[in-house]
mmCIF file of C-alpha atoms in Angstrom:
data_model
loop_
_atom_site.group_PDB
_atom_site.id
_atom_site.type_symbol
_atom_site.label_atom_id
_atom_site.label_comp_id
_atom_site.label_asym_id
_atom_site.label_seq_id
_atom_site.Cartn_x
_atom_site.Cartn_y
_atom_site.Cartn_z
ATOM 1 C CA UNK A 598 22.613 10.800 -29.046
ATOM 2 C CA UNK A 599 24.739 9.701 -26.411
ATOM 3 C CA UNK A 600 24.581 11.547 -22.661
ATOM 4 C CA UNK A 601 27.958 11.941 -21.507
ATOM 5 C CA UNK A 602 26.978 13.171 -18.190
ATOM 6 C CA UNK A 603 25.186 10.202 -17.001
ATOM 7 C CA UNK A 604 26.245 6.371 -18.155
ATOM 8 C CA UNK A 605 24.356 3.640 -17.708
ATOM 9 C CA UNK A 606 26.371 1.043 -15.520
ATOM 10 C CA UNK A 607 26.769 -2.587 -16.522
ATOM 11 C CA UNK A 608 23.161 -3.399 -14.779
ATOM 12 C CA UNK A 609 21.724 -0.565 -17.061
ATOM 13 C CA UNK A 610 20.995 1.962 -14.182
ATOM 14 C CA UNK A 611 21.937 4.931 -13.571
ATOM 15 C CA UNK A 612 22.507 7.000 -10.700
ATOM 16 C CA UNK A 613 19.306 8.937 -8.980
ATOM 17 C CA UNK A 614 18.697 12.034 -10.654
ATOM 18 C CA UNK A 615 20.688 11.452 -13.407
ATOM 19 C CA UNK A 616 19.113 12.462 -16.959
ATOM 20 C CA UNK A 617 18.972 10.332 -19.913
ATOM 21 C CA UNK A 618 18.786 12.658 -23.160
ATOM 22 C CA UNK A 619 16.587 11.250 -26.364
ATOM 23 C CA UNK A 620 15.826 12.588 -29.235
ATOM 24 C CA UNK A 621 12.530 14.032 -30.327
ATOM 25 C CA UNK A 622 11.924 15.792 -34.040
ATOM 26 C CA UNK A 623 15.865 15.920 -34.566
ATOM 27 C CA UNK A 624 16.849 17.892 -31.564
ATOM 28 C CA UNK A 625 18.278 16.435 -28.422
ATOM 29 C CA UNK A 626 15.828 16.795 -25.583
ATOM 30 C CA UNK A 627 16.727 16.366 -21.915
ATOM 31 C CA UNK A 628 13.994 16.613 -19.937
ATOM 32 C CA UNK A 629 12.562 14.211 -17.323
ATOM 33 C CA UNK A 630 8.978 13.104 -17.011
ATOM 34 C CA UNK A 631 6.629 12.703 -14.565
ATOM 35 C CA UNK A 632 3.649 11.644 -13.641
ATOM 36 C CA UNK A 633 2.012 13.178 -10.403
ATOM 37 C CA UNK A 634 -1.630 11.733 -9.560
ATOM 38 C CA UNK A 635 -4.079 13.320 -6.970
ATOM 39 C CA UNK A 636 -2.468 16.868 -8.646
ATOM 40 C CA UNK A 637 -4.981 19.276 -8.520
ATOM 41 C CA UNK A 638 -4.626 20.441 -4.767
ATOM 42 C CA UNK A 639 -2.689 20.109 -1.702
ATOM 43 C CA UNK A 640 0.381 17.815 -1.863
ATOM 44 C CA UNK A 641 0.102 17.062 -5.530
ATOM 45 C CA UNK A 642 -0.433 20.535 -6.475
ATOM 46 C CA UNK A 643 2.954 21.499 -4.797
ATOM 47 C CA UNK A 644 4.461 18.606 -6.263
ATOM 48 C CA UNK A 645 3.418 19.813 -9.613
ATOM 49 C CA UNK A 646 4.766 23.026 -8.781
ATOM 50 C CA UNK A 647 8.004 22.066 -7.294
ATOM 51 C CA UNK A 648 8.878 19.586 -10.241
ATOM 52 C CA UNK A 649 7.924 22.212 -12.993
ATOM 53 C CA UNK A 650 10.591 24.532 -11.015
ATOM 54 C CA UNK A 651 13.125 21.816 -11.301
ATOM 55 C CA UNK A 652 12.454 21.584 -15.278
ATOM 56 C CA UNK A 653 10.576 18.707 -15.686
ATOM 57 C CA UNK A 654 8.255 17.767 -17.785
ATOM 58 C CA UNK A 655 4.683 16.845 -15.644
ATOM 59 C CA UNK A 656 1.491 14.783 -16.616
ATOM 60 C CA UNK A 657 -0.455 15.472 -13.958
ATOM 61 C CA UNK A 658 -3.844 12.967 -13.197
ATOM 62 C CA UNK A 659 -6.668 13.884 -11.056
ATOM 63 C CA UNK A 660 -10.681 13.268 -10.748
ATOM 64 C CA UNK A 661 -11.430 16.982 -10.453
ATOM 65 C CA UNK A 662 -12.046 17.999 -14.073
ATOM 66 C CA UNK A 663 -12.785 22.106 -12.401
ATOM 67 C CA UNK A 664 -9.345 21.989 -10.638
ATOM 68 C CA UNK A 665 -7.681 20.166 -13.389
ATOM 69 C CA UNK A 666 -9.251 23.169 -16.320
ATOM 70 C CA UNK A 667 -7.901 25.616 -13.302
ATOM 71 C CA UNK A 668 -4.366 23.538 -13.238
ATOM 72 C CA UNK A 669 -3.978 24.063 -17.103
ATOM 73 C CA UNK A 670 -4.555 27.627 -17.536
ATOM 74 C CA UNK A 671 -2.067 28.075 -13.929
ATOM 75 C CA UNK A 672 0.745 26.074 -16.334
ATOM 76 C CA UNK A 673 0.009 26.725 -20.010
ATOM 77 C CA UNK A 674 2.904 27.648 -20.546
ATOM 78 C CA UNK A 675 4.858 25.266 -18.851
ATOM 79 C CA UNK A 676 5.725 21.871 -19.935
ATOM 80 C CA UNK A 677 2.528 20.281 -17.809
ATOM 81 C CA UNK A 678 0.155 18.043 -19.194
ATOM 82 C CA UNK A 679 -3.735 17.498 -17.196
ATOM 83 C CA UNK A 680 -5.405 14.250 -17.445
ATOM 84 C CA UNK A 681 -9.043 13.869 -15.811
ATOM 85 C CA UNK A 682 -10.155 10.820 -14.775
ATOM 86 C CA UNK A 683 -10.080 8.048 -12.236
ATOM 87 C CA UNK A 684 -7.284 6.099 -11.499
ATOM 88 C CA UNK A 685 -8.746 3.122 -10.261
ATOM 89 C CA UNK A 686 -10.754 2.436 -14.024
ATOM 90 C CA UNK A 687 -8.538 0.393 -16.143
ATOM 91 C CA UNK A 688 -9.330 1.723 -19.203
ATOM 92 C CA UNK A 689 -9.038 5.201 -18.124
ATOM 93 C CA UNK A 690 -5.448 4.347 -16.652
ATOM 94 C CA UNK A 691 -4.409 2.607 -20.216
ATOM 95 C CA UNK A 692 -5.458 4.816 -22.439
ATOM 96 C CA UNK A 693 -3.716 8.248 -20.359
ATOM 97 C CA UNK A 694 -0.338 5.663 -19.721
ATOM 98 C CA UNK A 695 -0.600 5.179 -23.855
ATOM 99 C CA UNK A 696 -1.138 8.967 -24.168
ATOM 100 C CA UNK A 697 1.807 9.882 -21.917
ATOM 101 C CA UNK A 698 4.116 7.179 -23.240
ATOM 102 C CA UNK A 699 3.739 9.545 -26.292
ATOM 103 C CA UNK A 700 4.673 12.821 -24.759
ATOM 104 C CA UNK A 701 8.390 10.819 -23.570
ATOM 105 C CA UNK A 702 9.836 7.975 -21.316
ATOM 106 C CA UNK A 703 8.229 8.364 -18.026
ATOM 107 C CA UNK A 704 11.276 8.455 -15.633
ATOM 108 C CA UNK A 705 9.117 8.872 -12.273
ATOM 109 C CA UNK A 706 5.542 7.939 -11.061
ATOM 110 C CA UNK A 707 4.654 9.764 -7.515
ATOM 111 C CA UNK A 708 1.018 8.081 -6.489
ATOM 112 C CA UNK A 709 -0.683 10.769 -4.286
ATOM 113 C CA UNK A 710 -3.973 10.202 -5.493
ATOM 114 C CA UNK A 711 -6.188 8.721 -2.451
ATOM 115 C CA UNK A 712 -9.031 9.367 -0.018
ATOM 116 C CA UNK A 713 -7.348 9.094 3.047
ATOM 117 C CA UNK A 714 -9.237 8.073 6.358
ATOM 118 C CA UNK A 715 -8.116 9.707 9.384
ATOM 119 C CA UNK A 716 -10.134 7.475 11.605
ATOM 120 C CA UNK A 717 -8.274 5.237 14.154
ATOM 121 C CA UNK A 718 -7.497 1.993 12.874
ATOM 122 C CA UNK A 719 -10.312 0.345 15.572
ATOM 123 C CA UNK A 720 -12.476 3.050 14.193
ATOM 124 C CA UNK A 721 -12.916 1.562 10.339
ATOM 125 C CA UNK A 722 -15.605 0.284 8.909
ATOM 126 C CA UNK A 723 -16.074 -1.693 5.294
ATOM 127 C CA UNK A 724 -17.175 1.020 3.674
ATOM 128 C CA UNK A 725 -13.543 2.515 4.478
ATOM 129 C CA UNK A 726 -11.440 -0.146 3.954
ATOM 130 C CA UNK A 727 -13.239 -0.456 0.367
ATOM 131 C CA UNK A 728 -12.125 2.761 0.279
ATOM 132 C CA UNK A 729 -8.546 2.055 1.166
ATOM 133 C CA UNK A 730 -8.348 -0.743 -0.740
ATOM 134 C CA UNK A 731 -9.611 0.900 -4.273
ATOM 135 C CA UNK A 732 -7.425 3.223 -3.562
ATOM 136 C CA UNK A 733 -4.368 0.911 -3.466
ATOM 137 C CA UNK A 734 -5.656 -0.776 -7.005
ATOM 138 C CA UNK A 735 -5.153 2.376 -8.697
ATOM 139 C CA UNK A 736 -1.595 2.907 -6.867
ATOM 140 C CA UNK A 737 -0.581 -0.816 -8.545
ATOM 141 C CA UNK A 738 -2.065 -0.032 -12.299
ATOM 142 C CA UNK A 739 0.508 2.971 -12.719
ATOM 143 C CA UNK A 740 3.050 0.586 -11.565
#
């Protein structure tokens, strides 16, 4: 099926926020999909939230399994999909990228996941910086 509202130019892009339809069991399917880690509370959960409203489709990843079973009955009947797990473990991160390849073509990855530090930079100690740094390893396996 071709989408007439949004070509792909010559490079194979297409604008921001353009949609790209596919087809899925013989009828045309628009929706987007994304993936929003560190989605059971704060920033992630109204990023959830805010992208369901908008009509996406969202596979949402976070280490809180009770928040994540509260996420799921919040959007059961919205197009939102909970993954628990860590996403700094490798094999956690390729089996759930496998799973949501399934669901449709991931169009957007927002990493929020993290345990931020709000100490002052002078302030850190290895312990933190470990923190920091697994923290960026899971950012770059989603990518």
């Amino acid at each position: 099926m071709v989408d007439e509202r949004a070509q792909d130019d010559e490079r194979g892009e297409r604008p921001i926020g353009a949609a790209r339809s596919r087809e899925r069991d013989g009828a045309a399917d628009d929706s987007h999909l994304v993936i929003i880690t560190g989605c059971a509370s704060g920033l992630g959960y109204a990023l959830v939230r805010r992208y369901l409203d908008l009509g996406w489709t969202v596979c949402g990843i976070d280490i809180d399994a009770a928040r994540m079973d509260e996420r799921g009955r919040e959007f059961r009947t919205r197009p939102y999909r909970g993954f628990v797990g860590d996403v700094a473990d490798p094999s956690f991160v390729s089996r759930t990228a496998r799973a949501i390849t399934a669901i449709g073509r991931i169009e957007m990855l927002i990493n929020n996941a993290g345990r931020p530090s709000f100490k002052a930079p002078v302030a850190y100690e290895a312990g933190d910086l470990d923190r920091c740094l697994t923290g960026l390893k899971g950012m770059m396996m989603w990518c």
